[in-house]
Amino acid sequence: MSTPRRRAGLAGAALGVVAAGVALERLTVNRAVRRKARLALDAEGPYGTLRGAEGVAVAEDGTELYYETDEPEPGGEELPFTLVFSHGYCLSQDVWHFQRAALRERGDVRAVYWDQRSHGRSGRGPEGEEVSIDLLGRDLKAVLDTAVPEGPVVLVGHSMGGMTAMALAAQYPADVEERVVGVALLGTSAGGLGEVTYGLPAVGVKAVRRVVPGVLRALVKQTELVERGRRATADLFAGLVKRYSFGAARDVDAGVARFAEKLIESVPVDVVAEFYPAFAAHEKTAALAAFDGVPALVLTGDRDLLTPLEHSERIAAALPAAELVVLEETGHLLMLERPEAVSESMSDLLTRILRVYGSTAPSVQPDRRHV
């Protein structure tokens, strides 16, 4: 019979394929020096410091969903729609730091950024409640009803946030048809996440998939111990974050890399465990039809190990009005790794929406490009 200790050992062995090289590199530098460097980056880094007008939407189960709104500069022209940003798994609204700064610089955009349940400043769901992507879609509906009760919207979602937008479309297609005038899906998937290898050998992937659910359940029972372990293994954790977040980690600014670590390490292990099963059940390819006909951006990195390129290609194939943009040598956290390219693609999307919205312009034809 398989025991929790044996399952944990198998998972560790599988992940060791990735971790061994990282650990070897980390052991060559004094740990105290690295810790001092991290503290310095934490104190100096400006990332995630942008704040807007605070608001709270209430989900169907009473969970409080925190959001912030950035308004256009007074007296100037304003785009005739609101952008609503949904972040990914183990992140928060602050992951949009660079895009938020770029939109503020434009001065003509109203934007809403929210923290998904159990992430960032949002509340925790009821204990024992099963988390599903459909539930997150209903959370997004609550945010829209509160923060943007009327008028056209553009949905922007990264990773789990993109899945949240698809879940909204699956459950509220009439609302999407009436209100959504554009959509941006970054580093996300419409389904088939069980096929992802995470860059591991086939044997390692099978072992991880078999034991991770049980291991996570066991870890939740030892949350305090696990959190201490995460802090004690900060160097190894940092290496894994870089591998799975960035495509060219050596070229990423140290402050940005540390910012990504802080976002991920701020999510408690029991939240990680609560959300994990939802991804295997996620299948929303059919729901993409609700976005058909509106300008769409599908943006991905060619080195994304969590939601690989082919997942974005499938989404783009289902959306005739989509532009597929592939950022070269870029990983999963493309908005942090390639902020200028992401902001430029977002700006192009807004131009396309303006060309169509309120006009008789012909439908935008699909495009494919590598950057």
Short mmCIF file of C-alpha atoms in Angstrom, two decimals:
data_model
loop_
_atom_site.label_atom_id
_atom_site.label_comp_id
_atom_site.label_asym_id
_atom_site.label_seq_id
_atom_site.Cartn_x
_atom_site.Cartn_y
_atom_site.Cartn_z
CA MET A 1 0.00 0.00 0.00
CA SER A 2 1.25 3.48 -0.86
CA THR A 3 1.95 5.63 2.20
CA PRO A 4 2.05 9.45 2.34
CA ARG A 5 5.79 9.25 2.99
CA ARG A 6 6.33 7.04 -0.07
CA ARG A 7 4.15 9.28 -2.26
CA ALA A 8 6.08 12.31 -1.12
CA GLY A 9 9.31 10.48 -1.93
CA LEU A 10 8.16 9.70 -5.46
CA ALA A 11 7.12 13.29 -6.04
CA GLY A 12 10.45 14.49 -4.71
CA ALA A 13 12.32 12.13 -6.99
CA ALA A 14 10.39 13.33 -10.02
CA LEU A 15 10.88 16.98 -9.20
CA GLY A 16 14.52 16.28 -8.45
CA VAL A 17 15.20 16.13 -12.18
CA VAL A 18 14.56 19.86 -12.23
CA ALA A 19 15.75 20.76 -8.76
CA ALA A 20 19.17 19.07 -8.71
CA GLY A 21 20.80 21.43 -11.14
CA VAL A 22 19.27 24.43 -9.45
CA ALA A 23 20.40 23.30 -6.01
CA LEU A 24 23.97 22.70 -7.20
CA GLU A 25 24.15 26.21 -8.54
CA ARG A 26 22.71 27.67 -5.33
CA LEU A 27 25.20 25.86 -3.10
CA THR A 28 28.10 27.72 -4.69
CA VAL A 29 27.10 31.06 -3.14
CA ASN A 30 27.00 31.90 0.56
CA ARG A 31 23.45 31.57 1.90
CA ALA A 32 23.70 34.61 4.19
CA VAL A 33 24.82 36.76 1.27
CA ARG A 34 21.86 35.60 -0.82
CA ARG A 35 19.43 36.28 2.05
CA LYS A 36 20.85 39.79 2.48
CA ALA A 37 20.47 40.39 -1.25
CA ARG A 38 16.83 39.28 -1.15
CA LEU A 39 16.07 41.62 1.74
CA ALA A 40 17.68 44.50 -0.15
CA LEU A 41 15.59 43.77 -3.22
CA ASP A 42 12.45 43.58 -1.08
CA ALA A 43 13.18 47.01 0.40
CA GLU A 44 14.07 48.73 -2.86
CA GLY A 45 11.80 47.15 -5.44
CA PRO A 46 9.00 49.43 -6.69
CA TYR A 47 7.06 46.56 -8.22
CA GLY A 48 3.52 46.01 -6.99
CA THR A 49 3.31 49.42 -5.31
CA LEU A 50 0.70 50.95 -7.63
CA ARG A 51 -2.65 51.34 -5.88
CA GLY A 52 -6.09 52.48 -7.04
CA ALA A 53 -9.50 53.24 -5.58
CA GLU A 54 -10.45 50.28 -3.39
CA GLY A 55 -13.65 48.26 -3.68
CA VAL A 56 -15.11 44.96 -2.56
CA ALA A 57 -17.49 42.66 -4.44
CA VAL A 58 -19.25 39.83 -2.63
CA ALA A 59 -19.26 36.36 -4.19
CA GLU A 60 -22.25 34.00 -4.07
CA ASP A 61 -20.88 32.28 -0.96
CA GLY A 62 -20.11 35.53 0.85
CA THR A 63 -16.39 35.64 0.02
CA GLU A 64 -15.16 39.23 -0.25
CA LEU A 65 -13.38 39.91 -3.53
CA TYR A 66 -11.02 42.88 -3.39
CA TYR A 67 -10.55 45.10 -6.44
CA GLU A 68 -9.02 48.43 -7.35
CA THR A 69 -10.01 50.89 -10.04
CA ASP A 70 -7.75 53.22 -11.99
CA GLU A 71 -9.62 56.14 -13.55
CA PRO A 72 -8.57 58.13 -16.64
CA GLU A 73 -6.97 61.50 -16.18
CA PRO A 74 -9.67 64.15 -15.63
CA GLY A 75 -10.49 66.44 -18.52
CA GLY A 76 -9.06 64.24 -21.23
CA GLU A 77 -10.55 61.78 -23.69
CA GLU A 78 -11.61 58.44 -22.30
CA LEU A 79 -11.83 55.08 -24.05
CA PRO A 80 -15.47 53.95 -24.28
CA PHE A 81 -14.87 50.72 -22.39
CA THR A 82 -13.35 49.43 -19.14
CA LEU A 83 -10.50 46.93 -18.96
CA VAL A 84 -10.89 44.21 -16.33
CA PHE A 85 -7.73 42.28 -15.37
CA SER A 86 -7.80 38.75 -13.88
CA HIS A 87 -4.51 37.31 -12.59
CA GLY A 88 -3.24 33.75 -12.46
CA TYR A 89 -2.73 30.96 -9.92
CA CYS A 90 -0.55 31.83 -6.91
CA LEU A 91 -0.31 35.48 -7.99
CA SER A 92 -2.26 38.68 -7.32
CA GLN A 93 -3.41 41.78 -9.18
CA ASP A 94 0.07 43.26 -8.60
CA VAL A 95 1.47 40.99 -11.31
CA TRP A 96 0.04 43.54 -13.78
CA HIS A 97 2.43 46.22 -12.45
CA PHE A 98 4.05 47.14 -15.76
CA GLN A 99 0.84 47.08 -17.78
CA ARG A 100 -0.87 49.18 -15.12
CA ALA A 101 1.92 51.74 -15.28
CA ALA A 102 1.70 51.85 -19.10
CA LEU A 103 -2.07 52.37 -19.05
CA ARG A 104 -1.73 55.13 -16.48
CA GLU A 105 0.80 56.81 -18.73
CA ARG A 106 -1.76 56.71 -21.57
CA GLY A 107 -4.21 58.50 -19.31
CA ASP A 108 -7.37 57.53 -21.23
CA VAL A 109 -8.16 54.12 -19.76
CA ARG A 110 -10.48 53.03 -16.96
CA ALA A 111 -9.18 49.73 -15.60
CA VAL A 112 -10.24 47.34 -12.84
CA TYR A 113 -7.76 44.94 -11.20
CA TRP A 114 -8.99 42.29 -8.79
CA ASP A 115 -7.58 39.57 -6.57
CA GLN A 116 -9.07 36.13 -7.09
CA ARG A 117 -10.49 34.45 -4.00
CA SER A 118 -7.88 33.33 -1.47
CA HIS A 119 -5.24 35.38 -3.30
CA GLY A 120 -3.88 38.86 -2.61
CA ARG A 121 -6.24 40.97 -0.52
CA SER A 122 -9.37 38.97 -1.26
CA GLY A 123 -10.98 36.80 1.40
CA ARG A 124 -10.72 33.06 1.79
CA GLY A 125 -13.63 30.94 0.65
CA PRO A 126 -15.59 28.87 3.20
CA GLU A 127 -13.54 26.05 4.69
CA GLY A 128 -14.06 22.78 2.86
CA GLU A 129 -15.64 24.41 -0.20
CA GLU A 130 -14.50 22.89 -3.49
CA VAL A 131 -12.80 25.38 -5.77
CA SER A 132 -13.64 25.14 -9.46
CA ILE A 133 -12.91 27.29 -12.48
CA ASP A 134 -16.67 27.75 -12.87
CA LEU A 135 -16.78 29.23 -9.37
CA LEU A 136 -14.05 31.67 -10.37
CA GLY A 137 -16.12 32.64 -13.41
CA ARG A 138 -19.02 33.48 -11.11
CA ASP A 139 -16.62 35.49 -8.94
CA LEU A 140 -15.67 37.52 -12.02
CA LYS A 141 -19.37 38.12 -12.68
CA ALA A 142 -19.73 39.50 -9.13
CA VAL A 143 -16.77 41.83 -9.71
CA LEU A 144 -18.23 43.05 -12.99
CA ASP A 145 -21.65 43.63 -11.43
CA THR A 146 -20.09 45.71 -8.66
CA ALA A 147 -17.14 47.49 -10.28
CA VAL A 148 -18.49 47.86 -13.84
CA PRO A 149 -22.28 47.47 -13.59
CA GLU A 150 -22.88 48.85 -17.08
CA GLY A 151 -21.11 49.66 -20.30
CA PRO A 152 -18.72 47.70 -22.53
CA VAL A 153 -15.75 45.84 -21.08
CA VAL A 154 -12.52 44.26 -22.28
CA LEU A 155 -11.53 41.12 -20.39
CA VAL A 156 -7.83 40.53 -19.79
CA GLY A 157 -6.77 37.25 -18.18
CA HIS A 158 -3.47 35.53 -17.54
CA SER A 159 -3.23 31.78 -16.94
CA MET A 160 -5.96 30.96 -14.39
CA GLY A 161 -7.34 34.44 -15.06
CA GLY A 162 -7.86 33.55 -18.70
CA MET A 163 -9.65 30.38 -17.62
CA THR A 164 -11.81 32.54 -15.32
CA ALA A 165 -12.83 34.65 -18.32
CA MET A 166 -13.71 31.47 -20.25
CA ALA A 167 -15.79 30.24 -17.30
CA LEU A 168 -17.65 33.55 -17.31
CA ALA A 169 -18.37 33.08 -21.01
CA ALA A 170 -19.55 29.49 -20.46
CA GLN A 171 -22.05 30.49 -17.77
CA TYR A 172 -23.13 33.95 -18.95
CA PRO A 173 -22.93 33.91 -22.75
CA ALA A 174 -25.71 36.49 -23.14
CA ASP A 175 -23.92 38.95 -20.87
CA VAL A 176 -20.66 38.39 -22.73
CA GLU A 177 -22.37 38.97 -26.07
CA GLU A 178 -23.95 42.17 -24.80
CA ARG A 179 -21.01 43.71 -22.97
CA VAL A 180 -17.63 42.24 -23.97
CA VAL A 181 -16.04 44.16 -26.87
CA GLY A 182 -12.59 42.62 -26.66
CA VAL A 183 -10.60 39.93 -24.89
CA ALA A 184 -6.91 39.29 -24.16
CA LEU A 185 -5.87 35.79 -23.13
CA LEU A 186 -2.27 35.56 -21.94
CA GLY A 187 -0.38 32.34 -21.22
CA THR A 188 -3.54 30.36 -20.65
CA SER A 189 -5.38 27.22 -21.73
CA ALA A 190 -8.89 26.17 -22.71
CA GLY A 191 -8.30 22.61 -21.48
CA GLY A 192 -6.09 19.56 -21.76
CA LEU A 193 -3.81 20.59 -18.91
CA GLY A 194 -3.39 16.94 -18.05
CA GLU A 195 -1.18 16.68 -21.14
CA VAL A 196 1.36 19.24 -19.94
CA THR A 197 4.81 17.76 -19.15
CA TYR A 198 6.24 20.80 -17.25
CA GLY A 199 9.55 20.11 -18.98
CA LEU A 200 9.96 16.81 -17.11
CA PRO A 201 10.73 13.39 -18.61
CA ALA A 202 7.68 11.19 -19.22
CA VAL A 203 8.42 8.96 -16.22
CA GLY A 204 8.73 11.96 -13.93
CA VAL A 205 5.49 13.49 -15.18
CA LYS A 206 3.52 10.31 -14.55
CA ALA A 207 4.91 10.03 -11.03
CA VAL A 208 4.13 13.66 -10.23
CA ARG A 209 0.56 13.44 -11.51
CA ARG A 210 -0.05 10.26 -9.57
CA VAL A 211 1.17 11.46 -6.20
CA VAL A 212 0.79 15.26 -6.11
CA PRO A 213 -2.92 15.36 -5.08
CA GLY A 214 -2.29 13.05 -2.13
CA VAL A 215 0.92 14.84 -1.17
CA LEU A 216 -0.84 18.21 -1.20
CA ARG A 217 -3.60 16.89 1.01
CA ALA A 218 -0.98 15.60 3.44
CA LEU A 219 0.90 18.89 3.40
CA VAL A 220 -2.25 20.87 4.22
CA LYS A 221 -2.41 19.01 7.54
CA GLN A 222 1.08 20.31 8.32
CA THR A 223 0.70 23.86 7.00
CA GLU A 224 2.86 25.58 9.61
CA LEU A 225 5.68 23.06 9.15
CA VAL A 226 5.49 23.36 5.38
CA GLU A 227 5.62 27.15 5.47
CA ARG A 228 8.75 26.99 7.64
CA GLY A 229 10.21 24.57 5.13
CA ARG A 230 9.49 26.96 2.27
CA ARG A 231 11.38 29.70 4.07
CA ALA A 232 14.29 27.40 4.87
CA THR A 233 14.62 26.34 1.23
CA ALA A 234 14.25 29.84 -0.21
CA ASP A 235 17.24 29.42 -2.51
CA LEU A 236 15.90 26.28 -4.14
CA PHE A 237 12.43 27.85 -4.33
CA ALA A 238 13.87 30.90 -6.10
CA GLY A 239 15.51 28.66 -8.70
CA LEU A 240 12.28 26.78 -9.37
CA VAL A 241 10.32 30.05 -9.68
CA LYS A 242 12.78 31.29 -12.27
CA ARG A 243 12.64 28.07 -14.25
CA TYR A 244 8.86 27.97 -14.41
CA SER A 245 8.24 31.71 -14.69
CA PHE A 246 10.78 32.93 -17.21
CA GLY A 247 12.10 31.76 -20.55
CA ALA A 248 15.47 33.50 -20.27
CA ALA A 249 15.92 33.74 -16.50
CA ARG A 250 19.50 35.02 -16.66
CA ASP A 251 18.30 38.10 -18.55
CA VAL A 252 15.52 38.99 -16.09
CA ASP A 253 16.18 41.91 -13.76
CA ALA A 254 16.95 40.63 -10.25
CA GLY A 255 14.29 42.87 -8.73
CA VAL A 256 11.64 41.53 -11.10
CA ALA A 257 12.66 37.93 -10.37
CA ARG A 258 12.44 38.58 -6.63
CA PHE A 259 9.04 40.23 -7.12
CA ALA A 260 7.77 37.06 -8.81
CA GLU A 261 9.09 34.99 -5.89
CA LYS A 262 7.29 37.20 -3.38
CA LEU A 263 4.00 36.94 -5.24
CA ILE A 264 4.16 33.16 -5.33
CA GLU A 265 5.50 32.60 -1.82
CA SER A 266 2.75 34.81 -0.36
CA VAL A 267 0.11 32.19 -1.26
CA PRO A 268 -0.35 29.67 1.62
CA VAL A 269 0.20 26.02 0.82
CA ASP A 270 -3.39 25.13 1.70
CA VAL A 271 -4.60 27.57 -0.99
CA VAL A 272 -2.22 25.94 -3.47
CA ALA A 273 -3.76 22.58 -2.56
CA GLU A 274 -7.37 23.84 -2.74
CA PHE A 275 -6.99 25.18 -6.27
CA TYR A 276 -4.79 22.51 -7.82
CA PRO A 277 -7.52 19.93 -8.65
CA ALA A 278 -9.55 22.53 -10.57
CA PHE A 279 -7.06 22.64 -13.42
CA ALA A 280 -7.36 18.98 -14.34
CA ALA A 281 -11.13 19.42 -14.69
CA HIS A 282 -10.86 22.63 -16.73
CA GLU A 283 -12.30 22.29 -20.26
CA LYS A 284 -13.73 25.43 -21.84
CA THR A 285 -12.96 25.13 -25.55
CA ALA A 286 -16.66 25.34 -26.43
CA ALA A 287 -17.04 28.48 -24.31
CA LEU A 288 -14.60 30.36 -26.54
CA ALA A 289 -17.42 30.69 -29.07
CA ALA A 290 -18.86 33.45 -26.87
CA PHE A 291 -15.83 35.60 -27.78
CA ASP A 292 -16.13 34.91 -31.51
CA GLY A 293 -16.48 38.11 -33.51
CA VAL A 294 -14.81 40.49 -31.06
CA PRO A 295 -11.18 41.60 -31.38
CA ALA A 296 -9.07 39.14 -29.42
CA LEU A 297 -5.43 38.89 -28.44
CA VAL A 298 -3.86 35.53 -27.64
CA LEU A 299 -0.41 36.14 -26.20
CA THR A 300 2.11 33.50 -25.13
CA GLY A 301 5.78 32.79 -24.60
CA ASP A 302 7.48 30.13 -26.69
CA ARG A 303 9.18 28.72 -23.55
CA ASP A 304 6.09 28.56 -21.34
CA LEU A 305 6.33 25.25 -19.43
CA LEU A 306 2.99 25.62 -17.61
CA THR A 307 0.64 26.53 -20.47
CA PRO A 308 2.70 25.67 -23.55
CA LEU A 309 2.46 27.36 -26.94
CA GLU A 310 0.12 24.75 -28.43
CA HIS A 311 -2.57 25.67 -25.89
CA SER A 312 -2.58 29.26 -27.15
CA GLU A 313 -2.59 28.02 -30.74
CA ARG A 314 -5.76 26.03 -30.02
CA ILE A 315 -7.42 29.09 -28.51
CA ALA A 316 -6.46 31.24 -31.50
CA ALA A 317 -7.79 28.60 -33.89
CA ALA A 318 -11.16 28.79 -32.13
CA LEU A 319 -11.30 32.60 -32.42
CA PRO A 320 -11.25 33.81 -36.04
CA ALA A 321 -10.81 37.45 -34.94
CA ALA A 322 -7.81 36.63 -32.75
CA GLU A 323 -4.25 37.80 -33.20
CA LEU A 324 -1.79 35.23 -31.91
CA VAL A 325 1.42 36.83 -30.66
CA VAL A 326 4.31 34.56 -29.63
CA LEU A 327 7.07 36.17 -27.57
CA GLU A 328 10.37 34.42 -28.21
CA GLU A 329 12.60 33.22 -25.37
CA THR A 330 9.78 34.02 -22.95
CA GLY A 331 8.16 31.97 -20.22
CA HIS A 332 4.90 31.89 -18.28
CA LEU A 333 5.14 35.27 -16.53
CA LEU A 334 5.41 37.13 -19.80
CA MET A 335 3.96 40.36 -18.38
CA LEU A 336 6.98 40.59 -16.07
CA GLU A 337 9.60 39.14 -18.40
CA ARG A 338 8.62 41.09 -21.54
CA PRO A 339 6.55 44.03 -20.20
CA GLU A 340 7.13 46.35 -23.15
CA ALA A 341 6.08 43.72 -25.70
CA VAL A 342 2.98 42.82 -23.66
CA SER A 343 1.98 46.47 -23.27
CA GLU A 344 2.53 47.07 -26.98
CA SER A 345 0.31 44.12 -27.88
CA MET A 346 -2.33 45.39 -25.46
CA SER A 347 -2.17 48.82 -27.09
CA ASP A 348 -2.61 47.23 -30.52
CA LEU A 349 -5.67 45.39 -29.21
CA LEU A 350 -7.21 48.63 -27.94
CA THR A 351 -6.65 50.19 -31.37
CA ARG A 352 -8.37 47.24 -33.04
CA ILE A 353 -11.31 47.49 -30.65
CA LEU A 354 -11.67 51.21 -31.30
CA ARG A 355 -11.64 50.49 -35.04
CA VAL A 356 -14.59 48.14 -34.64
CA TYR A 357 -16.49 49.49 -31.67
CA GLY A 358 -19.23 51.91 -32.72
CA SER A 359 -18.21 51.82 -36.37
CA THR A 360 -18.97 49.89 -39.53
CA ALA A 361 -15.40 48.81 -39.98
CA PRO A 362 -14.96 45.31 -41.44
CA SER A 363 -14.12 42.43 -39.13
CA VAL A 364 -10.48 42.17 -38.15
CA GLN A 365 -8.75 39.27 -39.83
CA PRO A 366 -6.64 36.87 -37.77
CA ASP A 367 -2.91 37.37 -37.64
CA ARG A 368 0.11 35.43 -36.45
CA ARG A 369 3.43 36.94 -35.44
CA HIS A 370 6.51 36.18 -33.38
CA VAL A 371 8.20 38.94 -31.40
#
